[in-house]
Amino acid sequence: MTKIIAFESSADETSVAIVEDGHTVLSNSVATQINSHQRFGGIVPEVASRHHIEWISRVLDDALDQAQVKPDELDAVAVTYGPGLVGSLLVGLMGAKTFALAHDLPIIPVNHLAGHIAAANFNQPIQYPALALMVSGGHTELVLMPKQNQFQVLGETRDDAAGESFDKVGRLLGLAYPAGKEIDEMAHRGTAQMKFPTAMAHEDNYDFSFSGLKSAVINYVHHAQQKNETINADNLACAFQNAVVDALVGRTQKALANYPVRSFILAGGVAANSQLREALQTMLTEFPEITYIPVPIQYSGDNAAMIGAAGFWNYHDHVFAGLDLNTNPGLDFELGEF
């Protein structure tokens, strides 16, 4: 059995986890910074970096205590080296290097996006080839996996990510950051009495665009305010969320029709959205031969357990790094990247 300790600090969560054989979580300690960033309406990089420095040792100790694992029982150290905020990434990277050096363990470099997808293995084993819809605050991508640890981006957002659009509309409605969960709850209370556009719905590609949708919502609100009309926030949230879900499901349906895969994975922070999970489940009845594997909600946001899962892939493929490993804030996928 392979035990990997993993470090994640790409944005506003400081996390250390211990994962066995890529699919069993022995511990997953997460310190969130949401309360610190809420007053700013989003992540402030310098604030995030300082919080990571404050919490990295605490979550490390907590992860070891939870798992009841000693350092000499570990096989490797996995760490996120990108994408993300450079200052935040550096804290986790230095923590991982220090731990690896102190305990003579190899270092495994992990792509944060691969981690989100690998977390599907906490639900059930991924069967290949697979297609993943990776939806978070910073990324919206359709990723084809011909086999384990190989990635090909079929389509991505050309502007705002889906999660980013939730936060921007939430700010317009006066909601606290992050706004995704509250908008989801509001949408279930409301009815879509207006319809917002689904961008690029008829274009011959797999890309997404959400900036036009965001602008349409802003224009609708401003127009109502100029006319002194009262806006039903629940109905607005419902219409907005419908447009986001329609775009995500529509592009996914097209990709599944054109690429024969055995598994479909829903990953990323927005994977916790109940309407999206249900809409994809309904759409996938058209593809009974495909196994639907949504990442468990507790592992859909940023966490180190997912980095341990992806780290196991790299461990299996003998992908290691030295102490000179540096951050790569703009890291993305390429076919056969690892």
mmCIF file of C-alpha atoms in Angstrom:
data_model
loop_
_atom_site.group_PDB
_atom_site.id
_atom_site.type_symbol
_atom_site.label_atom_id
_atom_site.label_comp_id
_atom_site.label_asym_id
_atom_site.label_seq_id
_atom_site.Cartn_x
_atom_site.Cartn_y
_atom_site.Cartn_z
ATOM 1 C CA MET A 1 0.000 0.000 0.000
ATOM 2 C CA THR A 2 1.280 3.447 -0.974
ATOM 3 C CA LYS A 3 0.779 6.283 1.495
ATOM 4 C CA ILE A 4 1.241 9.811 0.176
ATOM 5 C CA ILE A 5 1.125 13.011 2.190
ATOM 6 C CA ALA A 6 -0.156 15.911 0.086
ATOM 7 C CA PHE A 7 0.015 19.697 0.372
ATOM 8 C CA GLU A 8 -2.455 22.124 -1.252
ATOM 9 C CA SER A 9 -2.312 25.947 -0.990
ATOM 10 C CA SER A 10 -3.122 27.262 -4.463
ATOM 11 C CA ALA A 11 -5.802 29.782 -3.452
ATOM 12 C CA ASP A 12 -7.552 30.363 -0.115
ATOM 13 C CA GLU A 13 -7.523 26.911 1.503
ATOM 14 C CA THR A 14 -4.511 25.560 3.377
ATOM 15 C CA SER A 15 -4.693 21.789 3.381
ATOM 16 C CA VAL A 16 -2.623 18.699 4.126
ATOM 17 C CA ALA A 17 -3.931 15.153 3.618
ATOM 18 C CA ILE A 18 -2.725 11.574 3.693
ATOM 19 C CA VAL A 19 -4.085 9.308 0.964
ATOM 20 C CA GLU A 20 -3.545 5.583 0.510
ATOM 21 C CA ASP A 21 -3.326 4.023 -2.962
ATOM 22 C CA GLY A 22 -4.923 7.076 -4.562
ATOM 23 C CA HIS A 23 -8.458 6.366 -3.393
ATOM 24 C CA THR A 24 -8.590 6.022 0.408
ATOM 25 C CA VAL A 25 -8.466 9.228 2.467
ATOM 26 C CA LEU A 26 -6.769 8.622 5.807
ATOM 27 C CA SER A 27 -6.933 12.303 6.760
ATOM 28 C CA ASN A 28 -7.762 15.633 5.131
ATOM 29 C CA SER A 29 -7.154 18.755 7.191
ATOM 30 C CA VAL A 30 -8.383 22.023 5.656
ATOM 31 C CA ALA A 31 -8.133 25.565 6.997
ATOM 32 C CA THR A 32 -10.380 27.905 5.032
ATOM 33 C CA GLN A 33 -9.908 31.665 4.686
ATOM 34 C CA ILE A 34 -13.432 32.544 3.533
ATOM 35 C CA ASN A 35 -14.159 34.807 6.505
ATOM 36 C CA SER A 36 -10.987 36.823 5.857
ATOM 37 C CA HIS A 37 -11.783 37.427 2.184
ATOM 38 C CA GLN A 38 -15.543 37.996 2.423
ATOM 39 C CA ARG A 39 -15.194 41.674 3.246
ATOM 40 C CA PHE A 40 -13.233 42.158 0.015
ATOM 41 C CA GLY A 41 -15.705 40.209 -2.150
ATOM 42 C CA GLY A 42 -12.980 37.843 -3.376
ATOM 43 C CA ILE A 43 -9.494 36.493 -2.715
ATOM 44 C CA VAL A 44 -6.774 39.043 -1.903
ATOM 45 C CA PRO A 45 -3.477 37.308 -2.814
ATOM 46 C CA GLU A 46 -1.318 38.928 -0.124
ATOM 47 C CA VAL A 47 -3.869 38.142 2.585
ATOM 48 C CA ALA A 48 -4.104 34.559 1.350
ATOM 49 C CA SER A 49 -0.328 34.064 1.442
ATOM 50 C CA ARG A 50 -0.071 35.307 5.014
ATOM 51 C CA HIS A 51 -2.845 32.985 6.166
ATOM 52 C CA HIS A 52 -1.139 30.017 4.498
ATOM 53 C CA ILE A 53 2.052 30.770 6.446
ATOM 54 C CA GLU A 54 0.023 30.896 9.656
ATOM 55 C CA TRP A 55 -1.803 27.600 9.066
ATOM 56 C CA ILE A 56 0.543 25.288 7.132
ATOM 57 C CA SER A 57 2.233 23.758 10.202
ATOM 58 C CA ARG A 58 -1.080 23.365 12.028
ATOM 59 C CA VAL A 59 -2.834 21.454 9.246
ATOM 60 C CA LEU A 60 0.272 19.304 8.773
ATOM 61 C CA ASP A 61 0.240 18.250 12.424
ATOM 62 C CA ASP A 62 -3.533 17.727 12.288
ATOM 63 C CA ALA A 63 -3.323 15.520 9.169
ATOM 64 C CA LEU A 64 -0.680 13.289 10.764
ATOM 65 C CA ASP A 65 -2.697 13.052 13.988
ATOM 66 C CA GLN A 66 -5.954 12.235 12.180
ATOM 67 C CA ALA A 67 -4.359 9.471 10.126
ATOM 68 C CA GLN A 68 -2.272 8.117 13.007
ATOM 69 C CA VAL A 69 0.575 7.817 10.535
ATOM 70 C CA LYS A 70 4.233 8.477 11.276
ATOM 71 C CA PRO A 71 6.531 10.122 8.718
ATOM 72 C CA ASP A 72 8.580 6.924 8.296
ATOM 73 C CA GLU A 73 5.397 5.137 7.147
ATOM 74 C CA LEU A 74 4.963 7.515 4.192
ATOM 75 C CA ASP A 75 6.178 6.823 0.650
ATOM 76 C CA ALA A 76 6.192 10.297 -0.913
ATOM 77 C CA VAL A 77 5.187 13.958 -0.628
ATOM 78 C CA ALA A 78 2.804 15.369 -3.254
ATOM 79 C CA VAL A 79 2.351 19.106 -3.685
ATOM 80 C CA THR A 80 0.408 21.490 -5.900
ATOM 81 C CA TYR A 81 2.825 23.550 -8.003
ATOM 82 C CA GLY A 82 0.209 25.195 -10.236
ATOM 83 C CA PRO A 83 -2.041 26.708 -11.343
ATOM 84 C CA GLY A 84 -2.896 29.222 -8.651
ATOM 85 C CA LEU A 85 -1.696 32.340 -6.856
ATOM 86 C CA VAL A 86 2.091 32.400 -6.867
ATOM 87 C CA GLY A 87 2.462 33.556 -3.253
ATOM 88 C CA SER A 88 0.004 30.952 -2.016
ATOM 89 C CA LEU A 89 1.581 28.161 -4.052
ATOM 90 C CA LEU A 90 5.020 28.995 -2.652
ATOM 91 C CA VAL A 91 3.914 28.435 0.942
ATOM 92 C CA GLY A 92 2.642 24.912 0.279
ATOM 93 C CA LEU A 93 5.612 24.126 -1.949
ATOM 94 C CA MET A 94 8.129 25.179 0.686
ATOM 95 C CA GLY A 95 6.222 23.255 3.356
ATOM 96 C CA ALA A 96 6.279 20.120 1.206
ATOM 97 C CA LYS A 97 9.975 20.503 0.360
ATOM 98 C CA THR A 98 10.871 20.982 4.009
ATOM 99 C CA PHE A 99 8.916 17.897 5.066
ATOM 100 C CA ALA A 100 10.396 15.828 2.219
ATOM 101 C CA LEU A 101 13.949 16.910 3.047
ATOM 102 C CA ALA A 102 13.503 16.278 6.774
ATOM 103 C CA HIS A 103 12.168 12.756 6.231
ATOM 104 C CA ASP A 104 14.094 11.782 3.084
ATOM 105 C CA LEU A 105 10.967 11.392 0.951
ATOM 106 C CA PRO A 106 10.587 11.934 -2.824
ATOM 107 C CA ILE A 107 8.598 14.952 -4.062
ATOM 108 C CA ILE A 108 5.722 14.528 -6.512
ATOM 109 C CA PRO A 109 4.668 17.639 -8.498
ATOM 110 C CA VAL A 110 0.887 17.803 -8.995
ATOM 111 C CA ASN A 111 -1.260 19.859 -11.352
ATOM 112 C CA HIS A 112 -4.105 21.284 -9.252
ATOM 113 C CA LEU A 113 -6.578 20.636 -12.090
ATOM 114 C CA ALA A 114 -5.562 16.973 -12.267
ATOM 115 C CA GLY A 115 -6.245 16.819 -8.547
ATOM 116 C CA HIS A 116 -9.837 17.949 -8.998
ATOM 117 C CA ILE A 117 -10.410 15.178 -11.545
ATOM 118 C CA ALA A 118 -8.536 12.494 -9.599
ATOM 119 C CA ALA A 119 -10.877 13.107 -6.644
ATOM 120 C CA ALA A 120 -13.516 11.166 -8.620
ATOM 121 C CA ASN A 121 -11.691 8.039 -7.422
ATOM 122 C CA PHE A 122 -13.029 8.792 -3.928
ATOM 123 C CA ASN A 123 -16.457 7.997 -5.404
ATOM 124 C CA GLN A 124 -15.608 5.010 -7.585
ATOM 125 C CA PRO A 125 -12.737 3.971 -9.891
ATOM 126 C CA ILE A 126 -12.508 5.935 -13.137
ATOM 127 C CA GLN A 127 -12.842 3.808 -16.260
ATOM 128 C CA TYR A 128 -10.976 4.942 -19.363
ATOM 129 C CA PRO A 129 -11.295 6.607 -21.736
ATOM 130 C CA ALA A 130 -13.049 9.250 -19.658
ATOM 131 C CA LEU A 131 -14.412 12.757 -20.099
ATOM 132 C CA ALA A 132 -14.257 15.288 -17.275
ATOM 133 C CA LEU A 133 -16.139 18.554 -16.849
ATOM 134 C CA MET A 134 -13.887 20.626 -14.570
ATOM 135 C CA VAL A 135 -15.855 23.609 -13.214
ATOM 136 C CA SER A 136 -14.427 25.930 -10.581
ATOM 137 C CA GLY A 137 -13.972 29.586 -9.738
ATOM 138 C CA GLY A 138 -10.958 29.892 -12.010
ATOM 139 C CA HIS A 139 -11.438 27.177 -14.637
ATOM 140 C CA THR A 140 -14.166 25.719 -16.820
ATOM 141 C CA GLU A 141 -12.883 22.957 -19.087
ATOM 142 C CA LEU A 142 -13.959 19.791 -20.840
ATOM 143 C CA VAL A 143 -11.051 17.388 -20.575
ATOM 144 C CA LEU A 144 -10.653 14.088 -22.423
ATOM 145 C CA MET A 145 -8.589 11.399 -20.678
ATOM 146 C CA PRO A 146 -7.572 8.635 -23.123
ATOM 147 C CA LYS A 147 -6.036 6.804 -20.176
ATOM 148 C CA GLN A 148 -4.995 7.469 -16.596
ATOM 149 C CA ASN A 149 -2.907 10.616 -16.171
ATOM 150 C CA GLN A 150 -3.281 11.810 -19.770
ATOM 151 C CA PHE A 151 -5.287 14.967 -20.462
ATOM 152 C CA GLN A 152 -6.509 16.731 -23.583
ATOM 153 C CA VAL A 153 -8.535 19.929 -23.311
ATOM 154 C CA LEU A 154 -11.458 19.783 -25.734
ATOM 155 C CA GLY A 155 -12.973 23.111 -24.702
ATOM 156 C CA GLU A 156 -12.526 25.842 -22.129
ATOM 157 C CA THR A 157 -13.981 29.189 -21.168
ATOM 158 C CA ARG A 158 -12.928 32.135 -23.290
ATOM 159 C CA ASP A 159 -13.512 34.631 -20.480
ATOM 160 C CA ASP A 160 -15.107 34.186 -17.047
ATOM 161 C CA ALA A 161 -15.168 30.743 -15.464
ATOM 162 C CA ALA A 162 -18.550 29.450 -14.313
ATOM 163 C CA GLY A 163 -17.705 29.836 -10.630
ATOM 164 C CA GLU A 164 -16.383 33.338 -11.255
ATOM 165 C CA SER A 165 -19.693 34.333 -12.847
ATOM 166 C CA PHE A 166 -21.565 33.034 -9.777
ATOM 167 C CA ASP A 167 -19.438 35.231 -7.522
ATOM 168 C CA LYS A 168 -19.847 38.317 -9.717
ATOM 169 C CA VAL A 169 -23.622 37.948 -9.911
ATOM 170 C CA GLY A 170 -23.647 37.257 -6.177
ATOM 171 C CA ARG A 171 -21.822 40.526 -5.559
ATOM 172 C CA LEU A 172 -24.430 42.316 -7.689
ATOM 173 C CA LEU A 173 -27.157 40.803 -5.496
ATOM 174 C CA GLY A 174 -25.343 41.752 -2.302
ATOM 175 C CA LEU A 175 -24.469 38.175 -1.368
ATOM 176 C CA ALA A 176 -21.400 37.168 0.632
ATOM 177 C CA TYR A 177 -18.389 35.616 -1.099
ATOM 178 C CA PRO A 178 -18.374 32.853 -2.256
ATOM 179 C CA ALA A 179 -21.892 33.126 -3.638
ATOM 180 C CA GLY A 180 -22.380 29.795 -5.409
ATOM 181 C CA LYS A 181 -24.137 27.912 -2.614
ATOM 182 C CA GLU A 182 -26.520 30.773 -1.791
ATOM 183 C CA ILE A 183 -27.428 31.354 -5.450
ATOM 184 C CA ASP A 184 -28.154 27.616 -5.761
ATOM 185 C CA GLU A 185 -30.517 27.827 -2.768
ATOM 186 C CA MET A 186 -32.189 30.986 -4.097
ATOM 187 C CA ALA A 187 -32.641 29.411 -7.538
ATOM 188 C CA HIS A 188 -34.557 26.508 -6.029
ATOM 189 C CA ARG A 189 -36.929 28.958 -4.336
ATOM 190 C CA GLY A 190 -37.498 31.035 -7.465
ATOM 191 C CA THR A 191 -38.980 30.608 -10.926
ATOM 192 C CA ALA A 192 -37.337 31.674 -14.169
ATOM 193 C CA GLN A 193 -39.624 34.509 -15.258
ATOM 194 C CA MET A 194 -36.896 35.864 -17.525
ATOM 195 C CA LYS A 195 -34.430 34.091 -19.811
ATOM 196 C CA PHE A 196 -30.763 34.953 -20.133
ATOM 197 C CA PRO A 197 -28.666 33.980 -23.159
ATOM 198 C CA THR A 198 -26.545 30.844 -23.423
ATOM 199 C CA ALA A 199 -23.433 32.017 -25.238
ATOM 200 C CA MET A 200 -21.880 30.016 -28.089
ATOM 201 C CA ALA A 201 -24.661 27.423 -27.959
ATOM 202 C CA HIS A 202 -24.617 26.903 -31.727
ATOM 203 C CA GLU A 203 -20.882 27.241 -32.430
ATOM 204 C CA ASP A 204 -18.961 24.216 -33.682
ATOM 205 C CA ASN A 205 -16.634 23.781 -30.707
ATOM 206 C CA TYR A 206 -16.646 22.818 -27.039
ATOM 207 C CA ASP A 207 -15.757 26.223 -25.586
ATOM 208 C CA PHE A 208 -17.694 28.218 -22.993
ATOM 209 C CA SER A 209 -18.331 31.909 -22.385
ATOM 210 C CA PHE A 210 -19.966 33.444 -19.333
ATOM 211 C CA SER A 211 -19.044 37.138 -19.523
ATOM 212 C CA GLY A 212 -22.017 37.896 -21.775
ATOM 213 C CA LEU A 213 -24.365 36.187 -19.335
ATOM 214 C CA LYS A 214 -22.914 38.210 -16.473
ATOM 215 C CA SER A 215 -23.383 41.419 -18.484
ATOM 216 C CA ALA A 216 -26.973 40.463 -19.329
ATOM 217 C CA VAL A 217 -27.771 40.031 -15.633
ATOM 218 C CA ILE A 218 -26.127 43.350 -14.759
ATOM 219 C CA ASN A 219 -28.036 45.153 -17.523
ATOM 220 C CA TYR A 220 -31.311 43.588 -16.387
ATOM 221 C CA VAL A 221 -30.761 44.782 -12.811
ATOM 222 C CA HIS A 222 -29.703 48.291 -13.845
ATOM 223 C CA HIS A 223 -32.660 48.641 -16.201
ATOM 224 C CA ALA A 224 -35.060 47.612 -13.427
ATOM 225 C CA GLN A 225 -33.435 50.052 -11.018
ATOM 226 C CA GLN A 226 -33.790 52.917 -13.510
ATOM 227 C CA LYS A 227 -37.514 52.133 -13.756
ATOM 228 C CA ASN A 228 -37.818 51.795 -9.966
ATOM 229 C CA GLU A 229 -38.991 48.212 -10.381
ATOM 230 C CA THR A 230 -38.586 45.646 -7.608
ATOM 231 C CA ILE A 231 -36.453 42.669 -8.543
ATOM 232 C CA ASN A 232 -37.265 39.232 -7.190
ATOM 233 C CA ALA A 233 -33.762 38.024 -6.356
ATOM 234 C CA ASP A 234 -34.815 34.349 -6.209
ATOM 235 C CA ASN A 235 -36.294 34.502 -9.709
ATOM 236 C CA LEU A 236 -33.198 36.268 -11.011
ATOM 237 C CA ALA A 237 -30.940 33.637 -9.443
ATOM 238 C CA CYS A 238 -33.075 30.902 -10.995
ATOM 239 C CA ALA A 239 -32.825 32.368 -14.489
ATOM 240 C CA PHE A 240 -29.097 32.973 -14.140
ATOM 241 C CA GLN A 241 -28.360 29.482 -12.855
ATOM 242 C CA ASN A 242 -30.509 27.948 -15.610
ATOM 243 C CA ALA A 243 -28.352 29.679 -18.219
ATOM 244 C CA VAL A 244 -25.101 28.476 -16.620
ATOM 245 C CA VAL A 245 -26.328 24.902 -16.291
ATOM 246 C CA ASP A 246 -27.716 24.878 -19.844
ATOM 247 C CA ALA A 247 -24.321 25.931 -21.200
ATOM 248 C CA LEU A 248 -22.404 23.332 -19.205
ATOM 249 C CA VAL A 249 -24.791 20.471 -19.931
ATOM 250 C CA GLY A 250 -25.163 21.347 -23.602
ATOM 251 C CA ARG A 251 -21.432 21.356 -24.306
ATOM 252 C CA THR A 252 -20.940 18.175 -22.296
ATOM 253 C CA GLN A 253 -23.730 16.412 -24.182
ATOM 254 C CA LYS A 254 -22.111 17.353 -27.485
ATOM 255 C CA ALA A 255 -18.713 16.041 -26.393
ATOM 256 C CA LEU A 256 -20.169 12.762 -25.123
ATOM 257 C CA ALA A 257 -21.942 12.259 -28.450
ATOM 258 C CA ASN A 258 -18.683 12.730 -30.364
ATOM 259 C CA TYR A 259 -16.206 10.949 -28.105
ATOM 260 C CA PRO A 260 -16.889 7.372 -26.974
ATOM 261 C CA VAL A 261 -15.926 7.218 -23.303
ATOM 262 C CA ARG A 262 -16.631 4.847 -20.427
ATOM 263 C CA SER A 263 -16.771 7.382 -17.592
ATOM 264 C CA PHE A 264 -17.958 10.946 -17.195
ATOM 265 C CA ILE A 265 -16.521 12.941 -14.284
ATOM 266 C CA LEU A 266 -17.928 16.126 -12.771
ATOM 267 C CA ALA A 267 -15.210 17.929 -10.812
ATOM 268 C CA GLY A 268 -14.331 21.307 -9.288
ATOM 269 C CA GLY A 269 -15.987 23.579 -6.755
ATOM 270 C CA VAL A 270 -19.076 24.188 -8.908
ATOM 271 C CA ALA A 271 -19.592 20.402 -8.957
ATOM 272 C CA ALA A 272 -21.345 20.930 -5.616
ATOM 273 C CA ASN A 273 -24.174 22.789 -7.395
ATOM 274 C CA SER A 274 -27.266 20.612 -6.964
ATOM 275 C CA GLN A 275 -29.001 21.697 -10.177
ATOM 276 C CA LEU A 276 -25.905 20.951 -12.259
ATOM 277 C CA ARG A 277 -25.472 17.508 -10.707
ATOM 278 C CA GLU A 278 -29.133 16.654 -11.322
ATOM 279 C CA ALA A 279 -29.184 18.042 -14.890
ATOM 280 C CA LEU A 280 -26.115 16.024 -15.847
ATOM 281 C CA GLN A 281 -27.616 12.904 -14.278
ATOM 282 C CA THR A 282 -30.760 13.380 -16.389
ATOM 283 C CA MET A 283 -28.796 14.072 -19.578
ATOM 284 C CA LEU A 284 -26.646 10.983 -19.071
ATOM 285 C CA THR A 285 -29.711 8.727 -19.361
ATOM 286 C CA GLU A 286 -29.123 9.247 -23.096
ATOM 287 C CA PHE A 287 -25.749 7.507 -22.673
ATOM 288 C CA PRO A 288 -26.515 4.383 -20.590
ATOM 289 C CA GLU A 289 -23.101 2.882 -21.380
ATOM 290 C CA ILE A 290 -21.300 5.748 -19.604
ATOM 291 C CA THR A 291 -20.700 5.692 -15.838
ATOM 292 C CA TYR A 292 -21.422 9.031 -14.140
ATOM 293 C CA ILE A 293 -18.842 9.812 -11.453
ATOM 294 C CA PRO A 294 -19.397 13.146 -9.712
ATOM 295 C CA VAL A 295 -16.661 14.013 -7.228
ATOM 296 C CA PRO A 296 -18.023 13.678 -3.658
ATOM 297 C CA ILE A 297 -19.162 17.105 -2.486
ATOM 298 C CA GLN A 298 -16.744 17.147 0.458
ATOM 299 C CA TYR A 299 -13.837 16.847 -2.007
ATOM 300 C CA SER A 300 -15.163 19.124 -4.768
ATOM 301 C CA GLY A 301 -13.559 22.294 -3.389
ATOM 302 C CA ASP A 302 -9.814 22.811 -2.985
ATOM 303 C CA ASN A 303 -8.306 20.229 -0.640
ATOM 304 C CA ALA A 304 -5.131 18.195 -0.283
ATOM 305 C CA ALA A 305 -6.833 14.786 -0.538
ATOM 306 C CA MET A 306 -7.405 15.362 -4.254
ATOM 307 C CA ILE A 307 -3.707 16.252 -4.620
ATOM 308 C CA GLY A 308 -2.844 12.954 -2.959
ATOM 309 C CA ALA A 309 -5.078 11.134 -5.457
ATOM 310 C CA ALA A 310 -3.380 12.771 -8.453
ATOM 311 C CA GLY A 311 -0.024 12.349 -6.739
ATOM 312 C CA PHE A 312 -0.589 8.592 -6.717
ATOM 313 C CA TRP A 313 -0.977 8.697 -10.511
ATOM 314 C CA ASN A 314 2.389 10.431 -10.813
ATOM 315 C CA TYR A 315 3.963 8.071 -8.272
ATOM 316 C CA HIS A 316 2.762 5.137 -10.387
ATOM 317 C CA ASP A 317 4.246 6.797 -13.502
ATOM 318 C CA HIS A 318 7.543 7.619 -11.709
ATOM 319 C CA VAL A 319 7.071 11.369 -12.049
ATOM 320 C CA PHE A 320 9.131 13.079 -9.354
ATOM 321 C CA ALA A 321 10.776 16.468 -8.830
ATOM 322 C CA GLY A 322 13.826 17.759 -7.039
ATOM 323 C CA LEU A 323 14.195 20.448 -4.412
ATOM 324 C CA ASP A 324 14.505 22.961 -7.261
ATOM 325 C CA LEU A 325 10.790 22.511 -8.144
ATOM 326 C CA ASN A 326 9.196 25.941 -8.649
ATOM 327 C CA THR A 327 5.627 27.170 -8.944
ATOM 328 C CA ASN A 328 3.835 27.446 -12.283
ATOM 329 C CA PRO A 329 0.846 29.776 -11.690
ATOM 330 C CA GLY A 330 -0.416 29.430 -15.282
ATOM 331 C CA LEU A 331 -0.154 25.645 -15.536
ATOM 332 C CA ASP A 332 -2.782 23.931 -17.693
ATOM 333 C CA PHE A 333 -3.324 20.568 -19.360
ATOM 334 C CA GLU A 334 -1.727 19.123 -22.449
ATOM 335 C CA LEU A 335 -2.168 15.671 -23.944
ATOM 336 C CA GLY A 336 0.185 13.296 -22.191
ATOM 337 C CA GLU A 337 1.387 16.086 -19.938
ATOM 338 C CA PHE A 338 2.729 13.748 -17.305
#
